[in-house]
PDB file of C-alpha atoms in Angstrom:
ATOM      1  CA  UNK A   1      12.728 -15.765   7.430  1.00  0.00           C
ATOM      2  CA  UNK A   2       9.282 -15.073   8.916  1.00  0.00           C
ATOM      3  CA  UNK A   3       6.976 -18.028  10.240  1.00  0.00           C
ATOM      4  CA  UNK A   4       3.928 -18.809  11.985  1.00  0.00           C
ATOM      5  CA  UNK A   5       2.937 -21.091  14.055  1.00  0.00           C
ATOM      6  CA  UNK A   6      -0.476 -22.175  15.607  1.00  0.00           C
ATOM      7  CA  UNK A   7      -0.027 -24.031  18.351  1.00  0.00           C
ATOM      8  CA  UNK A   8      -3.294 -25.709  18.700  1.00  0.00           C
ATOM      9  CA  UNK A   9      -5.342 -27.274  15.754  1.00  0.00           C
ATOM     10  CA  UNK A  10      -8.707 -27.860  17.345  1.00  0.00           C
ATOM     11  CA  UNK A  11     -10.050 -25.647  20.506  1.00  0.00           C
ATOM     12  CA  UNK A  12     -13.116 -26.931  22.067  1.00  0.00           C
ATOM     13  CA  UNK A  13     -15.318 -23.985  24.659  1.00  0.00           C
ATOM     14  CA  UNK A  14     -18.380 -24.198  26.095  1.00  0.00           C
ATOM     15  CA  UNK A  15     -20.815 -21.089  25.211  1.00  0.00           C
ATOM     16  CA  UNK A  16     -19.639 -18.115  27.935  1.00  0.00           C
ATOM     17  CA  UNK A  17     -16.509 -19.437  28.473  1.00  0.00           C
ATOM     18  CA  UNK A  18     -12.835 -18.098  27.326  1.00  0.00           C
ATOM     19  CA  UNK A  19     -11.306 -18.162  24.022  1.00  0.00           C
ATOM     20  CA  UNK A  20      -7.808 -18.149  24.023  1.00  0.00           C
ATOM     21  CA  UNK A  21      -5.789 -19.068  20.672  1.00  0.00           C
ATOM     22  CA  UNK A  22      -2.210 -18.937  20.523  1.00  0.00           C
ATOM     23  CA  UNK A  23      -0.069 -18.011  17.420  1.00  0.00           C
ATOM     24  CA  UNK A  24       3.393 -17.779  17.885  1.00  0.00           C
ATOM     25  CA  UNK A  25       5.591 -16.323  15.522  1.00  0.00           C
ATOM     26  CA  UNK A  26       9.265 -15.945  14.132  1.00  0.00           C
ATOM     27  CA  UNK A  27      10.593 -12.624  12.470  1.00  0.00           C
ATOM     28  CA  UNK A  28      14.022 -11.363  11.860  1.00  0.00           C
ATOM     29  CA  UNK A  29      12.165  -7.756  11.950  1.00  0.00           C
ATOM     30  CA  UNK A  30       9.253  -6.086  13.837  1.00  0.00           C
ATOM     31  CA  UNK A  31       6.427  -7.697  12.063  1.00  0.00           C
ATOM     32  CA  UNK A  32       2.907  -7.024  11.281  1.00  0.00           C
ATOM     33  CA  UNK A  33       0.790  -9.624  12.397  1.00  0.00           C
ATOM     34  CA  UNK A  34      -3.272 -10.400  11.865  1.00  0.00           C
ATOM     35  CA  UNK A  35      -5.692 -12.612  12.700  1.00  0.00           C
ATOM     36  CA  UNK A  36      -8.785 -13.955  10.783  1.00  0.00           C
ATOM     37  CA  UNK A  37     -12.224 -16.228  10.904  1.00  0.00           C
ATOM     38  CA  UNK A  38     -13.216 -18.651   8.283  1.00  0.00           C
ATOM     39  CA  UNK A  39     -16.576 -19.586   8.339  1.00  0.00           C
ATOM     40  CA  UNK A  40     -17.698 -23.053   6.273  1.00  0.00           C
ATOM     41  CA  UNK A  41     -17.386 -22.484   2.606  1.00  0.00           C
ATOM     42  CA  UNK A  42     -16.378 -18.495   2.892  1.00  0.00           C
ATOM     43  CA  UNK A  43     -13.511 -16.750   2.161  1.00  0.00           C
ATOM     44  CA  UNK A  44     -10.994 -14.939   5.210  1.00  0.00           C
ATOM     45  CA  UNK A  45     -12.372 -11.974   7.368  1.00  0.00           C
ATOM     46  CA  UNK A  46      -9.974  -9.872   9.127  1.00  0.00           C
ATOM     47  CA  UNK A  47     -10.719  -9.934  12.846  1.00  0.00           C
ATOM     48  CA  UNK A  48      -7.500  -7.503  14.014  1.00  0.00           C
ATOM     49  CA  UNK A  49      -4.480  -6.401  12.663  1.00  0.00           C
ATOM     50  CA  UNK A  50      -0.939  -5.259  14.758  1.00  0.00           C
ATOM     51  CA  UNK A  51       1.300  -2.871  12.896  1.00  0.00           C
ATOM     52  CA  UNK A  52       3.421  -2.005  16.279  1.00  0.00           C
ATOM     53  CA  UNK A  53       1.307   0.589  17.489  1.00  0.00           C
ATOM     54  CA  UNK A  54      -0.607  -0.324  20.988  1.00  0.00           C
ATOM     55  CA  UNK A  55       0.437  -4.227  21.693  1.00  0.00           C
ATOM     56  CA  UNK A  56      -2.964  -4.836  22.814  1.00  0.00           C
ATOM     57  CA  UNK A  57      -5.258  -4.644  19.663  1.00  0.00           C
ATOM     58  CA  UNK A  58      -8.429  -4.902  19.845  1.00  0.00           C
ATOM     59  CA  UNK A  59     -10.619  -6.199  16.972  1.00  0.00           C
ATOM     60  CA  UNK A  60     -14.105  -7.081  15.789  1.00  0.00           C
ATOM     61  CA  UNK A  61     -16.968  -9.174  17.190  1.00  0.00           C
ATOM     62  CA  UNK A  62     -15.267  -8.923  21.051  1.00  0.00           C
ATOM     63  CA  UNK A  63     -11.949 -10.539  19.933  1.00  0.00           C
ATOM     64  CA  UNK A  64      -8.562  -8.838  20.861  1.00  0.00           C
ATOM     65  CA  UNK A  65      -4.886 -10.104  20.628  1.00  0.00           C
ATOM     66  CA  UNK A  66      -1.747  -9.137  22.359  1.00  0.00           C
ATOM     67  CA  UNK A  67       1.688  -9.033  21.337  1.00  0.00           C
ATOM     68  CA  UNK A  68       4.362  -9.970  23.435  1.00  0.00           C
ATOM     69  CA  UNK A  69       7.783  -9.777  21.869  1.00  0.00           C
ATOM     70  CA  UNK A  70       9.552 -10.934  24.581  1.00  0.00           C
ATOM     71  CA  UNK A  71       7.881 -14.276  24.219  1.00  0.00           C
ATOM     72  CA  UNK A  72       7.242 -13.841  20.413  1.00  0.00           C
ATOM     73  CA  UNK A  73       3.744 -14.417  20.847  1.00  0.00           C
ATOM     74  CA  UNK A  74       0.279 -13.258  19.295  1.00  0.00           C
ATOM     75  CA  UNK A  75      -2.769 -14.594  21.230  1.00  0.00           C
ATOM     76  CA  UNK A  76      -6.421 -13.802  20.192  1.00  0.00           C
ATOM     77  CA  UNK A  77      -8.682 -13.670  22.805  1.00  0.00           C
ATOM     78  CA  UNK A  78     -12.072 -13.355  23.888  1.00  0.00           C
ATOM     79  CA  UNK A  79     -13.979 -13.244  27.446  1.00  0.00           C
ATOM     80  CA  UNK A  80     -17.144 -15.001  26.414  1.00  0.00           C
ATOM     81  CA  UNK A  81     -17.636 -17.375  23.491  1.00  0.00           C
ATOM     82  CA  UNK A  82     -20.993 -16.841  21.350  1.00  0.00           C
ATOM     83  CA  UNK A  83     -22.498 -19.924  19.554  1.00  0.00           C
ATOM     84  CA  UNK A  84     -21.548 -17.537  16.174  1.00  0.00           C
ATOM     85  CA  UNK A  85     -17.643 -17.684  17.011  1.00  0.00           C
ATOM     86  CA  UNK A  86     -17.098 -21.187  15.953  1.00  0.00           C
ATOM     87  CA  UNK A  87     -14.924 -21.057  12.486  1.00  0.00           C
ATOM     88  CA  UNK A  88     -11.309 -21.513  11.778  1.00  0.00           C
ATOM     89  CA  UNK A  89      -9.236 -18.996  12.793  1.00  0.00           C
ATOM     90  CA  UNK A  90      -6.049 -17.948  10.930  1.00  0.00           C
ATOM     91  CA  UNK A  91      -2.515 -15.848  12.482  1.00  0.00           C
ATOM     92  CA  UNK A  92      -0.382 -14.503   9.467  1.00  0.00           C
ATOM     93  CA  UNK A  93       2.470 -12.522   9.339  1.00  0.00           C
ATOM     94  CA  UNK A  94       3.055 -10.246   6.700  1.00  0.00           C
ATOM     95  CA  UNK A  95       6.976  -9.753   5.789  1.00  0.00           C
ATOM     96  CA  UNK A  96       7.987  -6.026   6.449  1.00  0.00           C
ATOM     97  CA  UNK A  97      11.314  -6.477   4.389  1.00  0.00           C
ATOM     98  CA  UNK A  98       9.705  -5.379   1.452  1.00  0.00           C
ATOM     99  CA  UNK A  99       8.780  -8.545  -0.344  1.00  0.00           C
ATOM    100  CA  UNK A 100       4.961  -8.194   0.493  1.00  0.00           C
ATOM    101  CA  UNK A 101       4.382 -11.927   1.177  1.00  0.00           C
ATOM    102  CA  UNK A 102       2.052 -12.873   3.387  1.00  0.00           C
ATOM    103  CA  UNK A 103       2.691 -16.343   5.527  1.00  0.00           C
ATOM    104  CA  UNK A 104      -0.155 -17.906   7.284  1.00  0.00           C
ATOM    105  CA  UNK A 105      -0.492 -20.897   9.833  1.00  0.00           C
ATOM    106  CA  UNK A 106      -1.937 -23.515   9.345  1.00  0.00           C
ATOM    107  CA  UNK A 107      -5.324 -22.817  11.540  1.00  0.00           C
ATOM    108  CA  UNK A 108      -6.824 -23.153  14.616  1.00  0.00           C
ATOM    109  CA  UNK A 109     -10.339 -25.001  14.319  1.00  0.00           C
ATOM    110  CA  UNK A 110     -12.812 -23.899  17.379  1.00  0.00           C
ATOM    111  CA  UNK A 111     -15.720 -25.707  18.553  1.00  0.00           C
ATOM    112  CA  UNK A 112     -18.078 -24.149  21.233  1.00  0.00           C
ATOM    113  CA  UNK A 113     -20.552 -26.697  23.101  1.00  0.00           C
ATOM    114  CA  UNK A 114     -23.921 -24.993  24.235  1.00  0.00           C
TER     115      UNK A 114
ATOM    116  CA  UNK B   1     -17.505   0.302  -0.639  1.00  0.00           C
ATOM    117  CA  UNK B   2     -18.113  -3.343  -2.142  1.00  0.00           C
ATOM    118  CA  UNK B   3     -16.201  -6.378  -0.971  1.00  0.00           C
ATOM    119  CA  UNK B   4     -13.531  -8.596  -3.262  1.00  0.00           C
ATOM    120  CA  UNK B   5     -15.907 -10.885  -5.433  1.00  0.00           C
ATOM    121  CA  UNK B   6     -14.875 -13.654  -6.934  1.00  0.00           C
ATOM    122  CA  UNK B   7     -17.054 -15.286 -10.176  1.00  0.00           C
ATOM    123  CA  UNK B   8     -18.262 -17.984 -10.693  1.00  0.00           C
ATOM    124  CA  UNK B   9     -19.174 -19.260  -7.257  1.00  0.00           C
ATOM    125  CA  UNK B  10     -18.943 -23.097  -8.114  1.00  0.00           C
ATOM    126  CA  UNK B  11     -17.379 -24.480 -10.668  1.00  0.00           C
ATOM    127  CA  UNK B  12     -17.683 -28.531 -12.091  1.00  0.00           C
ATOM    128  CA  UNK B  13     -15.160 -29.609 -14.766  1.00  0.00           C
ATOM    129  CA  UNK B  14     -14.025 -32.845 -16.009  1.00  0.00           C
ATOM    130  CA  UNK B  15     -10.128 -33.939 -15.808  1.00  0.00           C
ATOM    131  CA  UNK B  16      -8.356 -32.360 -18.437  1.00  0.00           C
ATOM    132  CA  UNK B  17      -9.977 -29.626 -19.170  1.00  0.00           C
ATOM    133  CA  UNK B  18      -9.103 -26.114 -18.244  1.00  0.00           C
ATOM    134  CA  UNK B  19     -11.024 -23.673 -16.193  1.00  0.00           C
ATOM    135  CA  UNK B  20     -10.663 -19.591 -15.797  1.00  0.00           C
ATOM    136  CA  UNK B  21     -11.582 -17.866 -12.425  1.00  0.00           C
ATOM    137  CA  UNK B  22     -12.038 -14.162 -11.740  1.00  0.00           C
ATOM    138  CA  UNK B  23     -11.525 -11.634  -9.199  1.00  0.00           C
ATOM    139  CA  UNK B  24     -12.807  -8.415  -8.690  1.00  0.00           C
ATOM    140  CA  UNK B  25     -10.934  -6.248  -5.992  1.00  0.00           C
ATOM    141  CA  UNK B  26     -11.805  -3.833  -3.988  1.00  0.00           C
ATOM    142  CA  UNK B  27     -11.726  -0.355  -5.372  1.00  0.00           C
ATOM    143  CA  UNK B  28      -7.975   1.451  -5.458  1.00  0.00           C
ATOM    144  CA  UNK B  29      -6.394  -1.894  -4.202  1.00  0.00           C
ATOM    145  CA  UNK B  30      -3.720  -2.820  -6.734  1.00  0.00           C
ATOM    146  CA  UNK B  31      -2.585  -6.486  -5.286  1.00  0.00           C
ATOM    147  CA  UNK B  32      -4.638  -9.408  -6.201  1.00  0.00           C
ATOM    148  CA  UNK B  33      -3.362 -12.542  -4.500  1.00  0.00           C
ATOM    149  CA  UNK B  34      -4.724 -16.244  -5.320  1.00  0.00           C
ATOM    150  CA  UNK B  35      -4.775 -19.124  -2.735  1.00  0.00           C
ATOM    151  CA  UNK B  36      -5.725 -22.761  -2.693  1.00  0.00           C
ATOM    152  CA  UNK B  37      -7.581 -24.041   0.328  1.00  0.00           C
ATOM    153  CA  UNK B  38      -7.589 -28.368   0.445  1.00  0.00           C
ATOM    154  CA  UNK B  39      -8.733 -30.376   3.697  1.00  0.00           C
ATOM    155  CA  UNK B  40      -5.451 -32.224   3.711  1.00  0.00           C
ATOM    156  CA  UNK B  41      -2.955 -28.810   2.291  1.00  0.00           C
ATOM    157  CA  UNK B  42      -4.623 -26.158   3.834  1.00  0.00           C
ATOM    158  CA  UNK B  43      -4.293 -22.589   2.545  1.00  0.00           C
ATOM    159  CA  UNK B  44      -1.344 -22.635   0.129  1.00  0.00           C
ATOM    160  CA  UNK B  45      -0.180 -19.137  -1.930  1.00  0.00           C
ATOM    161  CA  UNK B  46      -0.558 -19.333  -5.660  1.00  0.00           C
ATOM    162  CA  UNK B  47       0.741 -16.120  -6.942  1.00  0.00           C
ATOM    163  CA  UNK B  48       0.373 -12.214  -6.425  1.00  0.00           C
ATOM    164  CA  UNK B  49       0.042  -9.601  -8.926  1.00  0.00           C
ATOM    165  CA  UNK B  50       0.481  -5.564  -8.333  1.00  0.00           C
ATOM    166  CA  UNK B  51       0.171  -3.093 -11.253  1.00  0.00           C
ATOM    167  CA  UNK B  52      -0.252  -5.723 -13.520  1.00  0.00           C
ATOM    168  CA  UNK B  53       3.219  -7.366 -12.720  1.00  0.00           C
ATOM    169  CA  UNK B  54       3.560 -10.987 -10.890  1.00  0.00           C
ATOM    170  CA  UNK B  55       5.347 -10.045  -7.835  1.00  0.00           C
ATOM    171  CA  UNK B  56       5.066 -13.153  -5.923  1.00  0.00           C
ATOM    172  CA  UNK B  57       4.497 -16.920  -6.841  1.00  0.00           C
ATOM    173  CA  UNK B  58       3.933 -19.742  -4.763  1.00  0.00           C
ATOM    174  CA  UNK B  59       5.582 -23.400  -5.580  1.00  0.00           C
ATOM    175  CA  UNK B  60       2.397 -24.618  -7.919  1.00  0.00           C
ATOM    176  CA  UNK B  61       3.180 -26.525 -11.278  1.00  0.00           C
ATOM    177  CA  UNK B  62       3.001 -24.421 -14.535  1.00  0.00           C
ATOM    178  CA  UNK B  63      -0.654 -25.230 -15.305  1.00  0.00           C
ATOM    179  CA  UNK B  64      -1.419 -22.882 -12.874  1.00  0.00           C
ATOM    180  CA  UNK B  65      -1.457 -19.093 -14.324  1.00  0.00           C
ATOM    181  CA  UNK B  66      -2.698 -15.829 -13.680  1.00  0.00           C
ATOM    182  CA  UNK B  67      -3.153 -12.372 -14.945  1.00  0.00           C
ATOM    183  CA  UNK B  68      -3.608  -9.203 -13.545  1.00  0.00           C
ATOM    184  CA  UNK B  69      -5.691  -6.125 -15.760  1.00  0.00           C
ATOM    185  CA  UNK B  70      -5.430  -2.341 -15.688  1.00  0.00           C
ATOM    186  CA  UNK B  71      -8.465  -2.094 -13.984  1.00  0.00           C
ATOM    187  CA  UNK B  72      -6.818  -4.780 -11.215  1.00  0.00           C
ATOM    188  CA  UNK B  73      -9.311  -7.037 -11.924  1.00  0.00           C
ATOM    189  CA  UNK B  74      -7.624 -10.661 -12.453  1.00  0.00           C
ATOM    190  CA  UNK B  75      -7.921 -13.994 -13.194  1.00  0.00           C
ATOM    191  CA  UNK B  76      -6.356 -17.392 -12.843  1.00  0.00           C
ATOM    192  CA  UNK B  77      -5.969 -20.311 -15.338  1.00  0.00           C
ATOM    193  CA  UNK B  78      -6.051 -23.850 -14.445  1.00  0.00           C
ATOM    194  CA  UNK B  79      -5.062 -26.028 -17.642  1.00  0.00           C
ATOM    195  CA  UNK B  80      -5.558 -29.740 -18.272  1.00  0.00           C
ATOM    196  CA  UNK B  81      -7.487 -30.325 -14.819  1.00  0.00           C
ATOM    197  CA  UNK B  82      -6.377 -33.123 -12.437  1.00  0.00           C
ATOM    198  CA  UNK B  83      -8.306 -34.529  -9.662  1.00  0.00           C
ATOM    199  CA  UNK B  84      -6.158 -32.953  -6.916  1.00  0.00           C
ATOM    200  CA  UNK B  85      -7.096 -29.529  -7.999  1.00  0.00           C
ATOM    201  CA  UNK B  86     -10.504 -29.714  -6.666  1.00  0.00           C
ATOM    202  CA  UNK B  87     -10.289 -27.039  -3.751  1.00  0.00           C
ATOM    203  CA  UNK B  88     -11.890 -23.827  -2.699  1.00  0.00           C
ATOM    204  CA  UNK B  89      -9.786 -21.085  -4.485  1.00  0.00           C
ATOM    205  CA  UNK B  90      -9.488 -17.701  -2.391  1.00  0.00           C
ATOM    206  CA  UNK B  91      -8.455 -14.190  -4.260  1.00  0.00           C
ATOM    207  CA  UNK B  92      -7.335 -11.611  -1.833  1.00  0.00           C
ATOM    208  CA  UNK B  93      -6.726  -7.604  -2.893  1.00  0.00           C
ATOM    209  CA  UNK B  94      -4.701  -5.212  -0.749  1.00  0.00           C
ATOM    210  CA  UNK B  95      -3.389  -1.837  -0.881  1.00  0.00           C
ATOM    211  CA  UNK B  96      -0.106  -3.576  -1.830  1.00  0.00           C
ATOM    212  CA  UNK B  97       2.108  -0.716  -1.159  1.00  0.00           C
ATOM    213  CA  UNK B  98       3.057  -0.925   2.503  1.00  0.00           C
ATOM    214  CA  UNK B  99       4.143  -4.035   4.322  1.00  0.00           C
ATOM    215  CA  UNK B 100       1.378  -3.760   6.495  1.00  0.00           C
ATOM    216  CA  UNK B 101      -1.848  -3.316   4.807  1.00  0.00           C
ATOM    217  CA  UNK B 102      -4.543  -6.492   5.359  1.00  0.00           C
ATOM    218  CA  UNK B 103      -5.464  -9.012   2.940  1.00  0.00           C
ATOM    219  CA  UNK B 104      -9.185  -8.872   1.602  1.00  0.00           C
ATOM    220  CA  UNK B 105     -10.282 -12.013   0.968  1.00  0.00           C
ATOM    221  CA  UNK B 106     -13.287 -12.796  -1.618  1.00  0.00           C
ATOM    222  CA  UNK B 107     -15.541 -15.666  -0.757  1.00  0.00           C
ATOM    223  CA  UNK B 108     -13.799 -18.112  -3.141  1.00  0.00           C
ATOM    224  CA  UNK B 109     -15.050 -20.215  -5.980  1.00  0.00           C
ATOM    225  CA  UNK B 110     -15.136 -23.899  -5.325  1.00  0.00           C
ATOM    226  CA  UNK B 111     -13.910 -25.844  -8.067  1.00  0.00           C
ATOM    227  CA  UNK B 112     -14.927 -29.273  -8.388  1.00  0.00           C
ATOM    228  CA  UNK B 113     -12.793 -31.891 -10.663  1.00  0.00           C
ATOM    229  CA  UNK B 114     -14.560 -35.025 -11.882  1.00  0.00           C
TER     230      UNK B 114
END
């Protein structure tokens, strides 16, 4: 069974600095994985998507996530946090055995300090 | 090409009554997908229609139905309201065909129960 998990719930940067948010994830099969930004009161935007082409993926707004299957990881990153980037940020993992479900943690909240 | 939109915006209804929510998909995307969002549940899956046909369901009581049209437009029933059902509800269309293709996600009508 596929699963995700987001390892941290809150992730507080100061304007400039790193982003890192970590998603790990659990698939029986080579998995297509995505991340996305929830702003207040808005519905999901797609930031980046991996469908096993190049494992580093890079995606919109200066974010980019790379997959590492040896540590079954799918970390979204970003060298230099903007005021704009705070939001909730989703991983899912989209079932490739044919099911189409979708399974999404359960969120990464991220706070950047001027 | 126009986004997934989702009518009406906000919603107010008293306990026990019902309430009908639409989605509009975008344009040759034959999945519609329905989520609740709750402070204290998170995101949690509804159901997802393709071609018409519920493919998917999530573990939600009975009152909670959908319906999925030719043109892949949908909706989603809520029947005699309860207080818990006050959430932001997300509809999200996709290719539905391959594993792989993203989730499009309207910006969700925010249903208040009173």
């Amino acid at each position: 069974a596929q699963s995700v998990t987001q390892l941290d719930s809150h992730v507080s940067v100061s304007e400039g600095t790193p982003v890192l948010l970590r998603c790990n994830y659990s698939s029986s099969y080579s998995p297509s994985l995505f991340w996305y930004v929830q702003h207040p009161n808005k519905g999901l935007q797609l930031l980046l998507k991996y469908t096993s082409a190049a494992t580093l993926v890079k995606g919109i707004n200066g974010f980019e996530a790379e997959f590492k299957k040896s540590e079954t990881s799918f970390h979204l990153t970003k060298p230099s946090a903007h005021m704009s980037d705070a939001a909730e940020y989703f991983c899912v993992v989209s079932d490739p055995s044919g099911t189409y479900k979708y399974i999404f943690g359960t969120g990464t909240r991220l706070k950047v300090l001027a | 090409k126009a986004g997934v939109t989702q009518t009406p915006r906000y919603l107010i209804k008293t306990r026990g009554q019902q309430v009908t929510l639409s989605c509009s998909p975008i344009s040759g995307h034959r999945s519609v997908s329905w989520y609740q969002q709750t402070p204290g549940q998170g995101l949690q899956f509804l159901f997802e229609y393709f071609s018409e046909t519920q493919r998917n369901k999530g573990n939600f009581p009975g009152r909670f139905s959908g319906r999925q049209f030719s043109n892949s437009r949908s909706e989603m029933n809520v029947s005699t309201l309860e207080l818990g059902d006050s959430a932001l509800y997300l509809c999200a269309s996709s290719l539905g065909r391959v594993d792989n293709s993203p989730l499009h996600f309207g910006n969700g009508t925010r249903l208040t129960v009173t």
